[in-house]
Short mmCIF file of C-alpha atoms in Angstrom, two decimals:
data_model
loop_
_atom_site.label_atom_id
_atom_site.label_comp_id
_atom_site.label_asym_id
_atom_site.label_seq_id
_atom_site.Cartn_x
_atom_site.Cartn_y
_atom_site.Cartn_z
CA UNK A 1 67.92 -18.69 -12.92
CA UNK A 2 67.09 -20.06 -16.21
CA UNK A 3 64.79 -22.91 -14.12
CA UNK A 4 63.26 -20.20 -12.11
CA UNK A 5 62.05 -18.19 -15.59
CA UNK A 6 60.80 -21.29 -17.09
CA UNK A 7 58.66 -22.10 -13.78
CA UNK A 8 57.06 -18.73 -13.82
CA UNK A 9 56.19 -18.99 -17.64
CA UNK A 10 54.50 -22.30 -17.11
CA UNK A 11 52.66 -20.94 -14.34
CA UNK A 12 51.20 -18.41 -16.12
CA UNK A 13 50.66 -19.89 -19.12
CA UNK A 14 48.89 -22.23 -16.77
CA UNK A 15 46.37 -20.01 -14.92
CA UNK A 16 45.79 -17.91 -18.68
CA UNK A 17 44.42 -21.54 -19.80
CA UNK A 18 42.52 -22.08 -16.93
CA UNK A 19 40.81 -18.86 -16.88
CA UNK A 20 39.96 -19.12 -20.56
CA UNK A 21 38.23 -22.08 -20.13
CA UNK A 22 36.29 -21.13 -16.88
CA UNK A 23 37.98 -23.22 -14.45
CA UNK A 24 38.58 -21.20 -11.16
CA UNK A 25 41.86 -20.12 -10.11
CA UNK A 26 43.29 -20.30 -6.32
CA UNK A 27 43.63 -16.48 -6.48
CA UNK A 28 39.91 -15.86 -8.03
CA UNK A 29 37.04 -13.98 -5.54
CA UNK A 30 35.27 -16.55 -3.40
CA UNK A 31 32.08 -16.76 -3.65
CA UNK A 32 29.50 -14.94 -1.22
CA UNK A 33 26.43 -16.28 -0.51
CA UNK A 34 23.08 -13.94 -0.84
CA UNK A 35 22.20 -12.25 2.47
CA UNK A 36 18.56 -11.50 3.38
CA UNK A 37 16.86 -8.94 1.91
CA UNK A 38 14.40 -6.65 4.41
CA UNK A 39 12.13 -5.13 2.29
CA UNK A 40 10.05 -1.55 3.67
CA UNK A 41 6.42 -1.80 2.41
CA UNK A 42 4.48 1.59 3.15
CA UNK A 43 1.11 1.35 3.07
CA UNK A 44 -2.10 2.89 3.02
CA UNK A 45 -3.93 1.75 6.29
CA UNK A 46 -7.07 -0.14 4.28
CA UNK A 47 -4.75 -2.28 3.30
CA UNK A 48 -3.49 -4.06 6.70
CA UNK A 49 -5.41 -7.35 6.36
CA UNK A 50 -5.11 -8.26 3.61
CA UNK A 51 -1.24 -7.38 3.20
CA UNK A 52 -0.48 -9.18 6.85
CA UNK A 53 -2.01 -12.62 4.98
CA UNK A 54 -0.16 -12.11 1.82
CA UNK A 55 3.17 -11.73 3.57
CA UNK A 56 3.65 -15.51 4.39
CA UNK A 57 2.34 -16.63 1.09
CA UNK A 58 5.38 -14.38 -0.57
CA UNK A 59 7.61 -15.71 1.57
CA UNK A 60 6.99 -19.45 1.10
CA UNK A 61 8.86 -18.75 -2.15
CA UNK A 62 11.23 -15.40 -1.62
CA UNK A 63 12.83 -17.15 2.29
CA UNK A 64 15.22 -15.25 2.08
CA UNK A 65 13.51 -11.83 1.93
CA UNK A 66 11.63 -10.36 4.81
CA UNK A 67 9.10 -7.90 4.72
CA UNK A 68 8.04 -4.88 7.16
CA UNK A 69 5.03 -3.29 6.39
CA UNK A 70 4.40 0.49 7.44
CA UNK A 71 0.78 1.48 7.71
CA UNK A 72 -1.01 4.53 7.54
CA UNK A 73 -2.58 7.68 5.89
CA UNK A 74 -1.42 7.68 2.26
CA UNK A 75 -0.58 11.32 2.36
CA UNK A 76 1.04 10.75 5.93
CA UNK A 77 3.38 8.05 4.34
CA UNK A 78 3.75 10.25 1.22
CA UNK A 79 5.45 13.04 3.54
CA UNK A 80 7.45 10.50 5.35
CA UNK A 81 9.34 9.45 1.62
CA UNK A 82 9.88 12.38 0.61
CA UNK A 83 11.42 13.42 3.78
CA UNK A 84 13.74 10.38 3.07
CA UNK A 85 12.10 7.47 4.76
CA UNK A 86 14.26 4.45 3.31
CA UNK A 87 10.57 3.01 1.66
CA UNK A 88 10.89 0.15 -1.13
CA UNK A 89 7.18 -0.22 -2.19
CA UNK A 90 4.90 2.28 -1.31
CA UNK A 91 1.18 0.83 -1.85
CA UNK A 92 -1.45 4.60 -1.72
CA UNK A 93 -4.99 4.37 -1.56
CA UNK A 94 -5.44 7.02 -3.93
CA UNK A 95 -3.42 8.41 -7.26
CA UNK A 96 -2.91 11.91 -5.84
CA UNK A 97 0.04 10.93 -3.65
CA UNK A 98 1.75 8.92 -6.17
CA UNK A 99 1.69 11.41 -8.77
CA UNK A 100 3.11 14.09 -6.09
CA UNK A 101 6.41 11.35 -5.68
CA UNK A 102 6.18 10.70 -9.61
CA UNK A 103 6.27 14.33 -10.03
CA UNK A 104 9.50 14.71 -7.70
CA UNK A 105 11.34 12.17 -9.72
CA UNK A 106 11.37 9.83 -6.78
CA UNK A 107 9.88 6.66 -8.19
CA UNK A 108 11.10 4.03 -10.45
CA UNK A 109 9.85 4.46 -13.84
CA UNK A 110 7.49 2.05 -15.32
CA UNK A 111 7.28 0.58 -11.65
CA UNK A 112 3.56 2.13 -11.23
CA UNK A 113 0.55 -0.59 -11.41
CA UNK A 114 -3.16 -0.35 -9.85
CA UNK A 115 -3.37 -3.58 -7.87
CA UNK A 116 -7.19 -2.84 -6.26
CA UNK A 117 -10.02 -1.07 -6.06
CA UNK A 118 -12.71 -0.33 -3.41
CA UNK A 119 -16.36 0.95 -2.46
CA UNK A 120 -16.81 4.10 -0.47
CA UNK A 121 -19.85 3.14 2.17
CA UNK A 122 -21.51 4.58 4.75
CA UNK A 123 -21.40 2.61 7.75
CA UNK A 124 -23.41 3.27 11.36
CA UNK A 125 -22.82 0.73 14.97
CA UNK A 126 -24.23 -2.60 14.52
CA UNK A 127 -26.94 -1.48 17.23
CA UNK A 128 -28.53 1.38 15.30
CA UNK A 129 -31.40 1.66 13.15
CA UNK A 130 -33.50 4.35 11.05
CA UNK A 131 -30.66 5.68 9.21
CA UNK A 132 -30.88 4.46 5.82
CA UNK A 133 -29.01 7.23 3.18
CA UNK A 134 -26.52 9.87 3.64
CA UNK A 135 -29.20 12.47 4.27
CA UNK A 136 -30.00 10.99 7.35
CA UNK A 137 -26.96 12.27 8.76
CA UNK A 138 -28.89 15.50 8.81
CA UNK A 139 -31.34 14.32 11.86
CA UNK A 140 -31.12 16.01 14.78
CA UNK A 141 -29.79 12.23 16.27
CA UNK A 142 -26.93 11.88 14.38
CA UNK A 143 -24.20 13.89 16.46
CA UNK A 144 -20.94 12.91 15.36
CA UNK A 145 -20.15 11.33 12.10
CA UNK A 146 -16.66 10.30 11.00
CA UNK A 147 -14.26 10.53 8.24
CA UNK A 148 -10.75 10.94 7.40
CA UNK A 149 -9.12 14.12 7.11
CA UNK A 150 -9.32 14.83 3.82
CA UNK A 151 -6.08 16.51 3.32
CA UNK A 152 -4.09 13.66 3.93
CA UNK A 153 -6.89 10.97 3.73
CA UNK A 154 -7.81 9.64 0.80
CA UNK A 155 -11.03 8.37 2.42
CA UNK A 156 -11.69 11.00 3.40
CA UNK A 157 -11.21 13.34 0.24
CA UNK A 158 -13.73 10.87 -1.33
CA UNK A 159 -15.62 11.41 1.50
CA UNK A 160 -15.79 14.83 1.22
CA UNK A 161 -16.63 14.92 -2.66
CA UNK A 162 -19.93 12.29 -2.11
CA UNK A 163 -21.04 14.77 1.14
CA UNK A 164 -20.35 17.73 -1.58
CA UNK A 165 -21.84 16.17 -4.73
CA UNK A 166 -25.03 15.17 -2.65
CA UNK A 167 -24.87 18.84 -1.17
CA UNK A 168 -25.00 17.76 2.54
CA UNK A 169 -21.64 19.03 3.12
CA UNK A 170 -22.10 22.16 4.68
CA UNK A 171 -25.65 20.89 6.75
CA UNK A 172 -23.34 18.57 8.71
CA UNK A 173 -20.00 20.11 8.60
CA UNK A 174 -20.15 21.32 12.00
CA UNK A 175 -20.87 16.81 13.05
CA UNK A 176 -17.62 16.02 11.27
CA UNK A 177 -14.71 14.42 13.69
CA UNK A 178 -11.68 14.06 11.37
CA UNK A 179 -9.37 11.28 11.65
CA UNK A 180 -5.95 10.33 10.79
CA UNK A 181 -7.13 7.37 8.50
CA UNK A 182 -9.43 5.03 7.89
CA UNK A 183 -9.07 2.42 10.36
CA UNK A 184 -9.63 5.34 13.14
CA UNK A 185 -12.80 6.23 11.73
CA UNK A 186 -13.53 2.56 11.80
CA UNK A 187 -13.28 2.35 15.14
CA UNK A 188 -14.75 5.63 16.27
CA UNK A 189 -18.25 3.78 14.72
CA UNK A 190 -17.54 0.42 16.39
CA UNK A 191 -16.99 2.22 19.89
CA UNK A 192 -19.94 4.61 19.37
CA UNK A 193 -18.18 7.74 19.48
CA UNK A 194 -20.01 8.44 15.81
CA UNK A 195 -23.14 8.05 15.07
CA UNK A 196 -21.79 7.21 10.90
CA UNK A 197 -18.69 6.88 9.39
CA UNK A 198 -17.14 6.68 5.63
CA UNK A 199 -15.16 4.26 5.28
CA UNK A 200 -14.03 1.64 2.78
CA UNK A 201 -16.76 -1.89 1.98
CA UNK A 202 -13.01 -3.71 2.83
CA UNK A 203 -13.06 -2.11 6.70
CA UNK A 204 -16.97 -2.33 6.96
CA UNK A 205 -16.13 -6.19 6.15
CA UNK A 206 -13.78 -6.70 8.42
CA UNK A 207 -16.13 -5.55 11.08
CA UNK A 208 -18.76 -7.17 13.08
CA UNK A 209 -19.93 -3.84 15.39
CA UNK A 210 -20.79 -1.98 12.20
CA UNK A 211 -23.18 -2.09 9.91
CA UNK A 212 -23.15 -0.72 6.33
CA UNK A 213 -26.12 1.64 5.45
CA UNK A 214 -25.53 2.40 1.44
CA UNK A 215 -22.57 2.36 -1.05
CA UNK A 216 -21.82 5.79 -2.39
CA UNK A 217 -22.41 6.51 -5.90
CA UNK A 218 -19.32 5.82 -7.38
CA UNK A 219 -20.44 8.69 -9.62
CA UNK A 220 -20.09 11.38 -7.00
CA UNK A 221 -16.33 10.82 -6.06
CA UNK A 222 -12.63 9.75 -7.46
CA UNK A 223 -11.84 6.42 -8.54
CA UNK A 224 -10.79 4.44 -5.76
CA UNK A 225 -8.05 2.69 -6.58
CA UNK A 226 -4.54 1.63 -5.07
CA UNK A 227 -1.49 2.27 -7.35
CA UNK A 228 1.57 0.48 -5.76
CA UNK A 229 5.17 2.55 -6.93
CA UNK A 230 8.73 1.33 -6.32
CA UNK A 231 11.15 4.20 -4.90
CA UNK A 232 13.97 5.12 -6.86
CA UNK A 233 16.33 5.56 -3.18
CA UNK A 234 15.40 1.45 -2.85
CA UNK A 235 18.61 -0.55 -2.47
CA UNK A 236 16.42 -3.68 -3.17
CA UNK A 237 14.70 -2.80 -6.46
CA UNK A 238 14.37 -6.34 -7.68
CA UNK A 239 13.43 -7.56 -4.97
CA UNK A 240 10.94 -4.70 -4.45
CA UNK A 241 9.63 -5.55 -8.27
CA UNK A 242 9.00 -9.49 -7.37
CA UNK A 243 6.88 -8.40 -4.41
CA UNK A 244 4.64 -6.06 -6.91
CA UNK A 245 4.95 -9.11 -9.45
CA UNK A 246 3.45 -11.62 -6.46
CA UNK A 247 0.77 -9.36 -5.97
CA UNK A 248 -0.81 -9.69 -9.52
CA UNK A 249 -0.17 -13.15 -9.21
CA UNK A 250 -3.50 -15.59 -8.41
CA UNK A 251 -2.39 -16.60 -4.89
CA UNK A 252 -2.53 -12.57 -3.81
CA UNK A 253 -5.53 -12.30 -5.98
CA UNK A 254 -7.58 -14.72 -4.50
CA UNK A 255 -6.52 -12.99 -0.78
CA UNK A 256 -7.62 -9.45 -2.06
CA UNK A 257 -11.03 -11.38 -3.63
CA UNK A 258 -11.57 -12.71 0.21
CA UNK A 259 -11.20 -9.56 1.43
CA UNK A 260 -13.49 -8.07 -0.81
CA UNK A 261 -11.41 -5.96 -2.85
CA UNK A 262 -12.13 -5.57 -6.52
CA UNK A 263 -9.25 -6.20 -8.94
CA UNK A 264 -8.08 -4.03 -11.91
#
């Protein structure tokens, strides 16, 4: 009996020393290695080209985390997190929808940085001529011009504010075919289907059936600018912060230059 005590005292006295000086025990937790992470990247449809070439530059260093981007109308993806959408970064085209989340008490704090900026222009089919300014969409030729529904669009709502500033808004009102963002009323121009089109100098670049006709006075609508947020509901939010880290770093810059956006 007396054998049996002493074995169990040196055994513990045994493990207590190897535990205080960071040597493992048999009964310690095994190690588990780091699964992948899938990061959800909503964002605003302008952005699609130059976020597709950006993804295998991040992952060259982050393997291990894959990324699936969700593109569309900022206020479109805007409805879809706060209906619960499991987003990690959501990148908007405009401010409005990430002050609506902000204002919900959905987003990270201190996650919110402006990564770009754009040009509003005016762009007509590569096989037009004699329109040369915005009042031109006034002729009696121009029959359908295209923009972005400005409710959910932020293209569009700058859009809307040049057309209004330049007080063309009402003339044409009734030539206006809304769409659900900016890539459709890209390719409503390209196909012919409107005469003119809004649309951002980053889609007009991508472009070779369009044409751009002017640059809108930045004066006469919202800074356009593209505030990336990380969502509070994010079960990934540090991976979701070296992602929005990468993009301020030179590699993404240098994509975003090529792509003619402007940085912060």
């Amino acid at each position: 009996m007396k054998r049996r005590q002493l074995m169990i005292l040196i055994t513990t006295a045994l493990t207590t020393m190897l535990i205080a000086i960071g040597i493992p025990t048999l009964t310690s937790a095994p190690v588990v290695a780091q699964s992948n992470t899938n990061l959800l990247v909503s964002a605003a449809a302008s952005m699609k080209d130059v976020l597709a070439e950006i993804k295998p530059l991040y992952q060259q260093s982050q393997p291990n985390v894959s990324i699936t981007y969700n593109f569309g109308a900022s206020g479109a993806l805007q409805r879809q997190i706060e209906q619960g959408a499991p987003v990690d970064v959501f990148i908007s085209a405009a401010k409005k929808q990430v002050d609506a989340l902000e204002q919900k008490n959905l987003l990270v704090s201190g996650s919110r940085t402006v990564i770009a900026k754009n040009r509003l222009v005016l762009v007509v089919p590569g096989n037009v001529s004699g329109i040369s300014s915005f009042y031109n969409l006034k002729d009696a030729r121009v029959k359908k011009i295209a923009i972005g529904e400005p409710r959910s669009v932020p293209a569009g709502q700058y859009a809307q504010q040049v057309l209004q500033q330049l007080k063309i808004w009402d003339q044409i009102k009734s030539k206006l075919v809304f769409a659900n963002n900016v890539r459709q009323v890209l390719a409503s121009v390209e196909s012919g289907n409107a005469e003119a089109g809004l649309v951002y100098s980053t889609d007009a670049k991508i472009s070779n059936k369009v044409k751009v006709v002017v640059a809108a006075d930045e004066k006469y609508h919202s800074p356009i600018i593209y505030p990336l947020a990380i969502l509070k509901r994010s079960k990934n939010i540090d991976a979701a912060k070296n992602f929005s880290q990468f993009l301020a770093s030179d590699k993404a810059k240098a994509v975003f230059k090529k792509y003619g956006f402007i940085l912060p």
